[in-house]
């Protein structure tokens, strides 16, 4: 058994499948420039490697190395993409009351929050929609759990975004530099009703208008 050839079969398939996994993910997420470039590199490795390994795959040992490289390549590609954390996620948060404290706190942390009213089995709820870079998604989840432990939330990927608050004002760096949730909570009252929240915003807008004049 040729150990050098065995290693080459494993590494070639590992590299090929890693690039293939990343390229498929990029394609699904709409990266129209990066995905084709990665595909060129991927098919080059595949073509060069195929001529090397195809004649040895009848040997069970080499076949195992090929299959192992395939499996590890998929895992490696997923890990790399997860580390890159490309794109954005939309997070829906459903509170267990009409308390606006969570929405106001998330805004202070740098997130854009849209509020809707919903009705659950036990009464009125607030439904918050938050758009976040995937690189700061975990930070957002931790903030939600710390500020409002009883809130229900779920997320999904946003493939395309256009206009609005995020594309004009917010960057992942600004979110990373925002205060910590506990620092925000130290400034908040225990409960902020819809009326109190609206009154506070009206006062802020009035103050901003006075300053501009």
N, CA, C and O of each residue as an XYZ file, in Angstrom:
852
protein
N       0.846     -1.207      0.000
C       0.000      0.000      0.000
C       0.877      1.251      0.000
O       1.810      1.373      0.794
N       0.567      2.157     -0.886
C       1.321      3.401     -1.019
C       0.696      4.474     -0.109
O      -0.365      5.014     -0.422
N       1.359      4.777      1.016
C       0.813      5.734      1.974
C       0.756      7.156      1.417
O      -0.150      7.927      1.730
N       1.743      7.482      0.586
C       1.747      8.813     -0.031
C       0.534      8.981     -0.941
O      -0.135     10.014     -0.909
N       0.256      7.968     -1.748
C      -0.904      8.010     -2.635
C      -2.198      8.040     -1.828
O      -3.149      8.735     -2.188
N      -2.225      7.286     -0.738
C      -3.404      7.267      0.130
C      -3.696      8.672      0.677
O      -4.841      9.121      0.698
N      -2.634      9.346      1.116
C      -2.788     10.709      1.633
C      -3.227     11.680      0.551
O      -4.035     12.575      0.798
N      -2.689     11.500     -0.655
C      -3.063     12.378     -1.765
C      -4.545     12.223     -2.125
O      -5.235     13.210     -2.381
N      -5.024     10.977     -2.142
C      -6.438     10.729     -2.450
C      -7.330     11.410     -1.416
O      -8.318     12.060     -1.760
N      -6.966     11.251     -0.145
C      -7.756     11.873      0.930
C      -7.748     13.400      0.825
O      -8.803     14.030      0.901
N      -6.569     13.997      0.652
C      -6.450     15.451      0.634
C      -7.124     16.073     -0.591
O      -7.763     17.120     -0.492
N      -6.975     15.414     -1.754
C      -7.596     15.951     -2.968
C      -9.121     15.990     -2.810
O      -9.761     16.993     -3.129
N      -9.693     14.890     -2.317
C     -11.143     14.868     -2.148
C     -11.592     15.809     -1.030
O     -12.651     16.430     -1.116
N     -10.773     15.906      0.016
C     -11.091     16.846      1.091
C     -11.162     18.271      0.571
O     -12.114     18.994      0.866
N     -10.162     18.682     -0.201
C     -10.123     20.040     -0.733
C     -11.246     20.274     -1.731
O     -11.894     21.320     -1.713
N     -11.473     19.299     -2.601
C     -12.519     19.446     -3.617
C     -13.900     19.584     -2.979
O     -14.665     20.473     -3.350
N     -14.225     18.711     -2.020
C     -15.548     18.732     -1.403
C     -15.719     19.952     -0.501
O     -16.820     20.490     -0.386
N     -14.640     20.388      0.134
C     -14.710     21.607      0.945
C     -15.107     22.797      0.079
O     -16.016     23.553      0.423
N     -14.416     22.954     -1.051
C     -14.740     24.049     -1.971
C     -16.134     23.888     -2.557
O     -16.854     24.870     -2.741
N     -16.513     22.651     -2.851
C     -17.836     22.381     -3.399
C     -18.941     22.787     -2.414
O     -19.947     23.375     -2.811
N     -18.746     22.471     -1.139
C     -19.737     22.808     -0.112
C     -19.876     24.308      0.041
O     -20.987     24.834      0.104
N     -18.744     24.996      0.099
C     -18.771     26.456      0.244
C     -19.409     27.093     -0.986
O     -20.193     28.035     -0.863
N     -19.074     26.581     -2.177
C     -19.619     27.140     -3.405
C     -21.135     26.975     -3.488
O     -21.836     27.888     -3.924
N     -21.643     25.817     -3.072
C     -23.091     25.588     -3.071
C     -23.783     26.559     -2.113
O     -24.827     27.120     -2.445
N     -23.212     26.754     -0.944
C     -23.794     27.675      0.037
C     -23.787     29.103     -0.499
O     -24.771     29.827     -0.355
N     -22.674     29.509     -1.119
C     -22.594     30.855     -1.693
C     -23.606     31.042     -2.819
O     -24.207     32.107     -2.959
N     -23.787     29.982     -3.624
C     -24.760     30.054     -4.717
C     -26.172     30.242     -4.178
O     -26.936     31.054     -4.700
N     -26.519     29.495     -3.139
C     -27.848     29.594     -2.547
C     -28.078     30.966     -1.918
O     -29.217     31.421     -1.821
N     -27.012     31.618     -1.494
C     -27.154     32.913     -0.828
C     -26.952     34.088     -1.767
O     -26.920     35.238     -1.329
N     -26.816     33.805     -3.051
C     -26.828     34.874     -4.035
C     -25.511     35.578     -4.264
O     -25.502     36.695     -4.781
N     -24.381     34.958     -3.895
C     -23.075     35.572     -4.151
C     -22.667     35.259     -5.595
O     -21.987     34.268     -5.865
N     -23.094     36.119     -6.503
C     -22.985     35.825     -7.938
C     -21.575     35.968     -8.487
O     -21.277     35.441     -9.559
N     -20.718     36.658     -7.789
C     -19.336     36.798     -8.255
C     -18.422     35.760     -7.611
O     -17.608     35.135     -8.291
N     -18.560     35.580     -6.303
C     -17.673     34.661     -5.585
C     -17.923     33.208     -5.969
O     -16.974     32.437     -6.112
N     -19.190     32.823     -6.137
C     -19.515     31.421     -6.423
C     -18.907     30.921     -7.744
O     -18.312     29.843     -7.748
N     -19.026     31.651     -8.865
C     -18.403     31.173    -10.105
C     -16.873     31.079    -10.022
O     -16.281     30.142    -10.558
N     -16.239     32.038     -9.359
C     -14.781     31.989     -9.213
C     -14.354     30.760     -8.418
O     -13.377     30.093     -8.759
N     -15.097     30.473     -7.358
C     -14.786     29.295     -6.551
C     -15.037     28.017     -7.350
O     -14.332     27.023     -7.178
N     -16.039     28.048     -8.220
C     -16.336     26.880     -9.051
C     -15.188     26.566    -10.011
O     -14.911     25.399    -10.286
N     -14.519     27.607    -10.521
C     -13.373     27.398    -11.428
C     -12.250     26.666    -10.704
O     -11.666     25.723    -11.237
N     -11.954     27.111     -9.477
C     -10.908     26.455     -8.686
C     -11.321     25.029     -8.350
O     -10.515     24.101     -8.417
N     -12.571     24.873     -7.993
C     -13.104     23.557     -7.605
C     -12.980     22.542     -8.738
O     -12.492     21.433     -8.522
N     -13.417     22.910     -9.940
C     -13.400     21.959    -11.050
C     -11.975     21.672    -11.517
O     -11.696     20.589    -12.032
N     -11.068     22.641    -11.340
C      -9.657     22.405    -11.676
C      -9.064     21.331    -10.776
O      -8.397     20.412    -11.251
N      -9.307     21.451     -9.481
C      -8.807     20.448     -8.533
C      -9.435     19.087     -8.818
O      -8.765     18.056     -8.768
N     -10.723     19.103     -9.116
C     -11.427     17.849     -9.381
C     -10.857     17.150    -10.614
O     -10.642     15.938    -10.600
N     -10.612     17.914    -11.676
C     -10.106     17.319    -12.921
C      -8.702     16.759    -12.750
O      -8.401     15.661    -13.217
N      -7.835     17.531    -12.068
C      -6.471     17.064    -11.836
C      -6.436     15.871    -10.901
O      -5.662     14.934    -11.100
N      -7.285     15.910     -9.874
C      -7.289     14.826     -8.903
C      -7.931     13.565     -9.433
O      -7.538     12.463     -9.049
N      -8.912     13.706    -10.310
C      -9.629     12.547    -10.826
C      -8.708     11.600    -11.577
O      -8.798     10.380    -11.433
N      -7.822     12.174    -12.379
C      -6.896     11.349    -13.157
C      -5.937     10.581    -12.252
O      -5.423      9.527    -12.627
N      -5.701     11.129    -11.039
C      -4.766     10.487    -10.115
C      -5.417      9.329     -9.361
O      -4.795      8.286     -9.159
N      -6.650      9.513     -8.953
C      -7.241      8.559     -8.014
C      -8.153      7.521     -8.657
O      -8.364      6.463     -8.064
N      -8.697      7.771     -9.828
C      -9.748      6.925    -10.375
C      -9.295      5.481    -10.591
O     -10.084      4.555    -10.405
N      -8.048      5.281    -10.977
C      -7.596      3.931    -11.282
C      -7.307      3.109    -10.033
O      -7.110      1.897    -10.120
N      -7.281      3.767     -8.853
C      -6.965      3.052     -7.616
C      -8.207      2.789     -6.751
O      -8.096      2.159     -5.699
N      -9.367      3.256     -7.170
C     -10.537      3.159     -6.312
C     -11.098      1.742     -6.224
O     -11.987      1.479     -5.415
N     -10.594      0.840     -7.041
C     -11.005     -0.559     -6.925
C     -10.425     -1.213     -5.673
O     -10.933     -2.235     -5.211
N      -9.369     -0.628     -5.127
C      -8.762     -1.108     -3.883
C      -9.572     -0.565     -2.706
O      -9.744      0.650     -2.608
N     -10.076     -1.415     -1.810
C     -10.929     -0.955     -0.707
C     -10.274      0.093      0.182
O     -10.961      0.994      0.664
N      -8.990      0.004      0.409
C      -8.295      0.959      1.276
C      -8.341      2.361      0.663
O      -8.618      3.338      1.358
N      -8.073      2.450     -0.621
C      -8.112      3.746     -1.299
C      -9.540      4.282     -1.383
O      -9.765      5.491     -1.324
N     -10.496      3.374     -1.521
C     -11.897      3.783     -1.557
C     -12.324      4.374     -0.213
O     -13.073      5.350     -0.164
N     -11.838      3.773      0.876
C     -12.129      4.300      2.215
C     -11.530      5.697      2.378
O     -12.170      6.592      2.930
N     -10.316      5.877      1.902
C      -9.662      7.192      1.985
C     -10.437      8.227      1.174
O     -10.589      9.373      1.597
N     -10.922      7.814      0.012
C     -11.712      8.714     -0.841
C     -13.017      9.115     -0.142
O     -13.392     10.287     -0.118
N     -13.701      8.111      0.427
C     -14.969      8.382      1.113
C     -14.750      9.230      2.361
O     -15.557     10.110      2.663
N     -13.672      8.974      3.082
C     -13.368      9.745      4.281
C     -13.087     11.202      3.925
O     -13.544     12.115      4.613
N     -12.338     11.413      2.852
C     -12.079     12.777      2.391
C     -13.360     13.487      1.997
O     -13.493     14.693      2.206
N     -14.305     12.749      1.429
C     -15.598     13.316      1.039
C     -16.364     13.821      2.274
O     -16.845     14.953      2.308
N     -16.462     12.941      3.288
C     -17.197     13.293      4.495
C     -16.554     14.430      5.264
O     -17.241     15.358      5.692
N     -15.251     14.368      5.442
C     -14.544     15.426      6.170
C     -14.605     16.741      5.394
O     -14.655     17.814      5.994
N     -14.601     16.658      4.055
C     -14.680     17.860      3.230
C     -15.991     18.608      3.425
O     -16.007     19.837      3.499
N     -17.096     17.859      3.509
C     -18.394     18.492      3.751
C     -18.403     19.190      5.107
O     -18.849     20.331      5.226
N     -17.908     18.495      6.123
C     -17.867     19.073      7.470
C     -16.980     20.318      7.501
O     -17.349     21.330      8.096
N     -15.813     20.242      6.861
C     -14.879     21.374      6.851
C     -15.483     22.568      6.130
O     -15.357     23.703      6.590
N     -16.142     22.315      4.996
C     -16.771     23.410      4.262
C     -17.842     24.108      5.069
O     -17.944     25.334      5.045
N     -18.650     23.326      5.790
C     -19.690     23.915      6.631
C     -19.095     24.723      7.771
O     -19.614     25.784      8.116
N     -18.013     24.234      8.358
C     -17.359     24.950      9.458
C     -16.762     26.272      8.977
O     -16.854     27.290      9.662
N     -16.147     26.244      7.782
C     -15.553     27.469      7.241
C     -16.633     28.503      6.958
O     -16.473     29.680      7.282
N     -17.741     28.061      6.350
C     -18.830     28.990      6.057
C     -19.435     29.556      7.343
O     -19.805     30.728      7.405
N     -19.527     28.715      8.356
C     -20.069     29.173      9.633
C     -19.156     30.211     10.261
O     -19.629     31.168     10.875
N     -17.863     30.030     10.113
C     -16.897     31.006     10.637
C     -16.970     32.320      9.864
O     -16.869     33.398     10.450
N     -17.145     32.226      8.560
C     -17.252     33.442      7.751
C     -18.527     34.210      8.086
O     -18.549     35.440      8.033
N     -19.583     33.484      8.431
C     -20.874     34.079      8.824
C     -21.323     35.131      7.814
O     -21.554     36.286      8.171
N     -21.443     34.727      6.567
C     -21.821     35.658      5.507
C     -23.318     35.940      5.527
O     -24.115     35.082      5.904
N     -23.686     37.131      5.124
C     -25.087     37.464      4.959
C     -25.764     37.976      6.213
O     -25.115     38.343      7.192
N     -27.097     37.992      6.155
C     -27.915     38.545      7.225
C     -28.978     37.545      7.649
O     -29.367     36.665      6.880
N     -29.435     37.692      8.871
C     -30.540     36.894      9.386
C     -31.677     37.811      9.816
O     -31.450     38.913     10.316
N     -32.899     37.341      9.614
C     -34.070     38.032     10.139
C     -34.523     37.281     11.385
O     -34.739     36.069     11.346
N     -34.664     38.000     12.476
C     -35.061     37.395     13.750
C     -36.430     37.928     14.141
O     -36.636     39.138     14.235
N     -37.363     37.010     14.368
C     -38.685     37.376     14.875
C     -38.731     37.087     16.373
O     -38.393     35.989     16.815
N     -39.148     38.073     17.135
C     -39.221     37.943     18.593
C     -40.656     38.215     19.022
O     -41.235     39.235     18.651
N     -41.221     37.319     19.790
C     -42.577     37.488     20.301
C     -42.497     37.613     21.817
O     -42.102     36.668     22.501
N     -42.867     38.768     22.340
C     -42.822     39.003     23.779
C     -44.081     38.438     24.432
O     -45.057     38.121     23.753
N     -44.045     38.316     25.748
C     -45.210     37.793     26.460
C     -46.083     38.900     27.038
O     -46.962     38.637     27.859
N     -45.841     40.142     26.608
C     -46.642     41.284     27.064
C     -46.492     42.403     26.043
O     -45.905     42.211     24.978
N     -47.033     43.583     26.381
C     -46.890     44.743     25.494
C     -45.773     45.665     25.988
O     -45.764     46.858     25.686
N     -44.846     45.107     26.741
C     -43.702     45.871     27.254
C     -42.763     46.223     26.100
O     -42.332     45.335     25.363
N     -42.441     47.512     25.935
C     -41.556     47.981     24.868
C     -40.090     48.048     25.295
O     -39.247     48.520     24.531
N     -39.782     47.591     26.484
C     -38.407     47.691     26.984
C     -37.429     46.922     26.107
O     -36.338     47.415     25.822
N     -37.804     45.718     25.676
C     -36.904     44.907     24.854
C     -36.586     45.609     23.545
O     -35.423     45.675     23.147
N     -37.606     46.137     22.866
C     -37.393     46.828     21.593
C     -36.479     48.032     21.768
O     -35.554     48.236     20.982
N     -36.741     48.828     22.802
C     -35.930     50.020     23.035
C     -34.495     49.649     23.378
O     -33.560     50.322     22.942
N     -34.311     48.582     24.155
C     -32.967     48.139     24.539
C     -32.189     47.633     23.332
O     -30.996     47.906     23.200
N     -32.863     46.896     22.450
C     -32.188     46.384     21.254
C     -31.770     47.522     20.334
O     -30.724     47.447     19.689
N     -32.575     48.571     20.269
C     -32.195     49.742     19.467
C     -30.946     50.402     20.046
O     -30.075     50.846     19.299
N     -30.860     50.464     21.352
C     -29.673     51.046     21.979
C     -28.431     50.191     21.751
O     -27.305     50.686     21.782
N     -28.656     48.892     21.519
C     -27.542     48.001     21.207
C     -27.125     48.088     19.744
O     -26.142     47.467     19.340
N     -27.871     48.858     18.943
C     -27.482     49.074     17.553
C     -28.341     48.384     16.520
O     -28.067     48.490     15.324
N     -29.377     47.676     16.948
C     -30.219     46.942     16.008
C     -31.421     47.785     15.569
O     -31.930     48.610     16.329
N     -31.856     47.561     14.335
C     -33.093     48.148     13.872
C     -34.238     47.220     14.235
O     -34.180     46.020     13.965
N     -35.285     47.775     14.851
C     -36.395     46.954     15.337
C     -37.714     47.496     14.790
O     -38.000     48.685     14.930
N     -38.510     46.640     14.174
C     -39.865     46.979     13.745
C     -40.850     46.274     14.661
O     -40.724     45.075     14.913
N     -41.841     47.024     15.162
C     -42.792     46.483     16.133
C     -44.153     46.291     15.488
O     -44.654     47.176     14.795
N     -44.748     45.122     15.722
C     -46.119     44.836     15.318
C     -46.880     44.295     16.518
O     -46.282     43.778     17.461
N     -48.180     44.415     16.477
C     -49.016     43.885     17.543
C     -49.561     42.524     17.141
O     -50.044     42.338     16.024
N     -49.478     41.585     18.061
C     -50.017     40.256     17.825
C     -50.904     39.841     18.985
O     -50.904     40.469     20.044
N     -51.659     38.772     18.768
C     -52.575     38.294     19.799
C     -52.375     36.797     19.990
O     -52.578     36.009     19.066
N     -51.978     36.418     21.192
C     -51.793     35.016     21.519
C     -52.938     34.476     22.350
O     -53.946     35.154     22.543
N     -52.787     33.271     22.836
C     -53.833     32.643     23.628
C     -54.149     33.443     24.894
O     -55.297     33.500     25.333
N     -53.111     34.062     25.475
C     -53.278     34.772     26.740
C     -53.352     36.282     26.580
O     -53.227     37.011     27.563
N     -53.555     36.767     25.345
C     -53.746     38.202     25.186
C     -52.800     38.836     24.189
O     -52.213     38.161     23.344
N     -52.662     40.156     24.303
C     -51.890     40.944     23.344
C     -50.395     40.713     23.511
O     -49.896     40.556     24.625
N     -49.699     40.695     22.398
C     -48.252     40.499     22.370
C     -47.619     41.530     21.442
O     -48.304     42.174     20.648
N     -46.308     41.676     21.556
C     -45.548     42.463     20.593
C     -44.724     41.510     19.740
O     -44.112     40.576     20.259
N     -44.708     41.743     18.442
C     -43.885     40.962     17.518
C     -42.797     41.889     16.990
O     -43.091     42.855     16.286
N     -41.558     41.603     17.324
C     -40.425     42.434     16.911
C     -39.705     41.760     15.750
O     -39.429     40.561     15.794
N     -39.404     42.527     14.722
C     -38.625     42.036     13.587
C     -37.273     42.729     13.605
O     -37.198     43.957     13.593
N     -36.210     41.943     13.632
C     -34.848     42.488     13.727
C     -34.000     41.881     12.620
O     -33.993     40.665     12.431
N     -33.287     42.728     11.892
C     -32.338     42.270     10.879
C     -30.936     42.404     11.451
O     -30.561     43.467     11.947
N     -30.163     41.328     11.383
C     -28.825     41.337     11.968
C     -27.834     40.619     11.065
O     -28.198     39.637     10.419
N     -26.586     41.087     11.004
C     -25.560     40.295     10.305
C     -25.394     38.954     11.006
O     -25.501     38.889     12.231
N     -25.143     37.910     10.279
C     -24.966     36.598     10.897
C     -23.784     36.584     11.854
O     -23.748     35.783     12.788
N     -22.812     37.473     11.626
C     -21.645     37.526     12.500
C     -21.988     38.013     13.901
O     -21.234     37.765     14.842
N     -23.136     38.717     14.054
C     -23.546     39.213     15.370
C     -24.840     38.550     15.849
O     -25.451     39.004     16.816
N     -25.256     37.480     15.173
C     -26.525     36.831     15.503
C     -26.510     36.273     16.927
O     -27.482     36.433     17.664
N     -25.420     35.622     17.315
C     -25.331     35.042     18.658
C     -25.381     36.136     19.713
O     -25.994     35.957     20.765
N     -24.736     37.272     19.438
C     -24.782     38.401     20.365
C     -26.221     38.873     20.557
O     -26.621     39.208     21.672
N     -26.994     38.901     19.485
C     -28.396     39.303     19.578
C     -29.189     38.304     20.418
O     -29.981     38.702     21.272
N     -28.979     37.010     20.181
C     -29.707     35.995     20.944
C     -29.423     36.120     22.443
O     -30.330     36.022     23.269
N     -28.162     36.335     22.774
C     -27.803     36.465     24.186
C     -28.440     37.704     24.802
O     -28.863     37.684     25.958
N     -28.508     38.788     24.020
C     -29.127     40.014     24.525
C     -30.618     39.790     24.784
O     -31.145     40.237     25.803
N     -31.298     39.099     23.866
C     -32.730     38.811     24.047
C     -32.950     37.998     25.319
O     -33.836     38.298     26.119
N     -32.128     36.963     25.491
C     -32.293     36.088     26.650
C     -32.002     36.807     27.959
O     -32.589     36.485     28.992
N     -31.099     37.777     27.917
C     -30.766     38.509     29.134
C     -31.794     39.589     29.454
O     -32.145     39.784     30.618
N     -32.273     40.284     28.441
C     -33.216     41.383     28.664
C     -34.633     40.861     28.878
O     -35.361     41.366     29.732
N     -35.029     39.839     28.095
C     -36.389     39.298     28.196
C     -36.338     37.778     28.104
O     -36.579     37.212     27.038
N     -36.026     37.113     29.219
C     -35.826     35.650     29.201
C     -37.040     34.852     28.736
O     -36.889     33.730     28.252
N     -38.243     35.413     28.875
C     -39.446     34.674     28.499
C     -39.862     34.886     27.045
O     -40.843     34.295     26.594
N     -39.137     35.714     26.314
C     -39.494     35.983     24.923
C     -39.238     34.752     24.054
O     -38.297     33.994     24.291
N     -40.090     34.567     23.047
C     -39.918     33.500     22.061
C     -39.336     34.105     20.792
O     -39.825     35.133     20.324
N     -38.308     33.492     20.230
C     -37.720     34.043     19.006
C     -37.277     32.921     18.077
O     -36.998     31.803     18.509
N     -37.220     33.249     16.796
C     -36.695     32.337     15.790
C     -36.111     33.171     14.657
O     -36.436     34.350     14.515
N     -35.256     32.563     13.860
C     -34.563     33.315     12.804
C     -34.534     32.523     11.507
O     -34.688     31.302     11.494
N     -34.332     33.251     10.420
C     -34.101     32.628      9.117
C     -33.233     33.576      8.296
O     -33.064     34.747      8.635
N     -32.700     33.047      7.229
C     -31.743     33.817      6.431
C     -32.441     34.822      5.513
O     -33.462     34.514      4.899
N     -31.875     36.023      5.431
C     -32.356     37.044      4.492
C     -31.429     37.017      3.272
O     -30.248     37.347      3.371
N     -31.973     36.627      2.139
C     -31.138     36.489      0.945
C     -30.846     37.828      0.295
O     -29.707     38.096     -0.088
N     -31.873     38.682      0.163
C     -31.689     40.002     -0.446
C     -32.275     41.064      0.476
O     -33.343     40.864      1.054
N     -31.588     42.183      0.615
C     -32.123     43.320      1.356
C     -31.894     44.581      0.529
O     -30.911     44.692     -0.203
N     -32.810     45.518      0.659
C     -32.710     46.758     -0.109
C     -33.379     47.883      0.669
O     -34.512     47.736      1.127
N     -32.681     49.010      0.820
C     -33.260     50.187      1.450
C     -33.427     50.030      2.941
O     -33.006     49.037      3.535
N     -34.062     51.049      3.547
C     -34.381     50.992      4.961
C     -33.225     51.372      5.852
O     -32.166     51.815      5.407
N     -33.477     51.177      7.137
C     -32.562     51.578      8.203
C     -31.199     50.921      8.100
O     -30.171     51.574      8.272
N     -31.195     49.609      7.815
C     -29.942     48.862      7.870
C     -28.951     49.262      6.806
O     -27.779     49.481      7.110
N     -29.385     49.362      5.579
C     -28.442     49.601      4.493
C     -27.840     51.001      4.553
O     -26.843     51.275      3.885
N     -28.440     51.889      5.348
C     -27.947     53.259      5.409
C     -27.090     53.547      6.633
O     -26.139     54.325      6.561
N     -27.425     52.918      7.761
C     -26.838     53.387      9.007
C     -26.042     52.375      9.820
O     -25.173     52.775     10.595
N     -26.300     51.105      9.674
C     -25.793     50.139     10.630
C     -24.726     49.244      9.994
O     -24.825     48.854      8.831
N     -23.714     48.935     10.785
C     -22.681     48.000     10.362
C     -22.407     47.048     11.509
O     -22.679     47.395     12.658
N     -21.875     45.848     11.242
C     -21.539     44.920     12.314
C     -20.582     45.525     13.330
O     -20.647     45.207     14.517
N     -19.684     46.406     12.860
C     -18.730     47.026     13.772
C     -19.447     47.895     14.795
O     -19.073     47.905     15.968
N     -20.473     48.626     14.365
C     -21.224     49.472     15.285
C     -21.946     48.637     16.332
O     -22.036     49.040     17.492
N     -22.454     47.493     15.940
C     -23.115     46.607     16.893
C     -22.099     46.054     17.885
O     -22.374     45.965     19.082
N     -20.920     45.680     17.380
C     -19.883     45.143     18.259
C     -19.430     46.162     19.296
O     -19.029     45.795     20.401
N     -19.495     47.444     18.939
C     -19.054     48.494     19.848
C     -20.174     49.038     20.727
O     -19.934     49.921     21.551
N     -21.393     48.526     20.566
C     -22.531     49.006     21.355
C     -22.400     48.554     22.805
O     -21.639     47.630     23.090
N     -23.129     49.191     23.732
C     -23.078     48.780     25.141
C     -23.533     47.345     25.311
O     -24.220     46.794     24.450
N     -23.146     46.740     26.429
C     -23.589     45.395     26.746
C     -25.035     45.420     27.240
O     -25.489     46.448     27.744
N     -25.770     44.308     27.107
C     -27.168     44.297     27.538
C     -27.359     44.703     28.990
O     -28.317     45.405     29.313
N     -26.445     44.263     29.887
C     -26.601     44.618     31.294
C     -26.438     46.114     31.531
O     -27.034     46.672     32.452
N     -25.623     46.760     30.692
C     -25.464     48.209     30.817
C     -26.732     48.926     30.376
O     -27.119     49.942     30.954
N     -27.376     48.383     29.338
C     -28.644     48.951     28.884
C     -29.720     48.764     29.942
O     -30.463     49.695     30.252
N     -29.801     47.559     30.494
C     -30.839     47.250     31.459
C     -30.717     48.082     32.719
O     -31.718     48.371     33.375
N     -29.482     48.472     33.064
C     -29.284     49.286     34.253
C     -29.930     50.650     34.109
O     -30.247     51.301     35.104
N     -30.128     51.090     32.857
C     -30.718     52.398     32.604
C     -32.229     52.326     32.429
O     -32.904     53.356     32.445
N     -32.772     51.105     32.258
C     -34.191     50.963     31.939
C     -35.027     50.770     33.193
O     -34.541     50.259     34.202
N     -36.299     51.185     33.126
C     -37.240     50.866     34.173
C     -37.701     49.422     33.992
O     -37.415     48.796     32.972
N     -38.415     48.898     34.983
C     -38.850     47.513     34.930
C     -39.836     47.264     33.799
O     -39.863     46.179     33.219
N     -40.644     48.270     33.487
C     -41.668     48.064     32.462
C     -41.889     49.358     31.695
O     -41.965     50.430     32.295
N     -41.992     49.269     30.390
C     -42.288     50.435     29.564
C     -43.497     50.102     28.699
O     -43.406     49.303     27.767
N     -44.613     50.712     29.012
C     -45.838     50.447     28.268
C     -45.777     51.098     26.895
O     -44.861     51.863     26.592
N     -46.771     50.778     26.068
C     -46.850     51.354     24.729
C     -46.993     52.866     24.810
O     -46.355     53.598     24.052
N     -47.842     53.341     25.743
C     -48.053     54.777     25.889
C     -46.791     55.494     26.351
O     -46.448     56.558     25.835
N     -46.094     54.899     27.340
C     -44.852     55.499     27.839
C     -43.783     55.535     26.751
O     -43.037     56.506     26.621
N     -43.729     54.454     25.974
C     -42.752     54.390     24.887
C     -43.030     55.473     23.846
O     -42.105     56.140     23.382
N     -44.317     55.652     23.472
C     -44.676     56.661     22.488
C     -44.404     58.059     23.018
O     -43.939     58.933     22.287
N     -44.702     58.261     24.308
C     -44.468     59.577     24.911
C     -42.981     59.918     24.929
O     -42.593     61.055     24.662
N     -42.152     58.921     25.247
C     -40.707     59.151     25.267
C     -40.189     59.494     23.877
O     -39.355     60.386     23.724
N     -40.685     58.784     22.859
C     -40.258     59.068     21.494
C     -40.706     60.453     21.033
O     -39.969     61.151     20.337
N     -41.930     60.848     21.430
C     -42.427     62.182     21.070
C     -41.566     63.276     21.684
O     -41.292     64.292     21.045
N     -41.141     63.066     22.921
C     -40.277     64.040     23.580
C     -38.920     64.140     22.889
O     -38.365     65.228     22.736
N     -38.390     62.970     22.469
C     -37.104     62.966     21.766
C     -37.213     63.700     20.434
O     -36.333     64.486     20.083
N     -38.292     63.447     19.692
C     -38.486     64.107     18.405
C     -38.663     65.608     18.579
O     -38.151     66.397     17.786
N     -39.390     65.996     19.616
C     -39.596     67.422     19.897
C     -38.287     68.095     20.240
O     -38.025     69.221     19.816
N     -37.460     67.394     21.017
C     -36.158     67.952     21.400
C     -35.235     68.073     20.188
O     -34.489     69.045     20.067
N     -35.284     67.103     19.309
C     -34.449     67.148     18.107
C     -34.866     68.289     17.185
O     -34.024     68.941     16.567
N     -36.176     68.521     17.100
C     -36.664     69.628     16.271
C     -36.232     70.979     16.838
O     -35.856     71.886     16.096
N     -36.293     71.099     18.166
C     -35.872     72.344     18.802
C     -34.403     72.607     18.578
O     -33.999     73.747     18.348
N     -33.589     71.544     18.644
C     -32.147     71.695     18.453
C     -31.819     72.075     17.020
O     -30.905     72.859     16.764
N     -32.586     71.502     16.079
C     -32.326     71.817     14.665
C     -32.678     73.247     14.324
O     -32.084     73.849     13.430
N     -33.652     73.791     15.047
C     -34.041     75.175     14.805
C     -33.051     76.152     15.417
O     -33.231     77.365     15.305
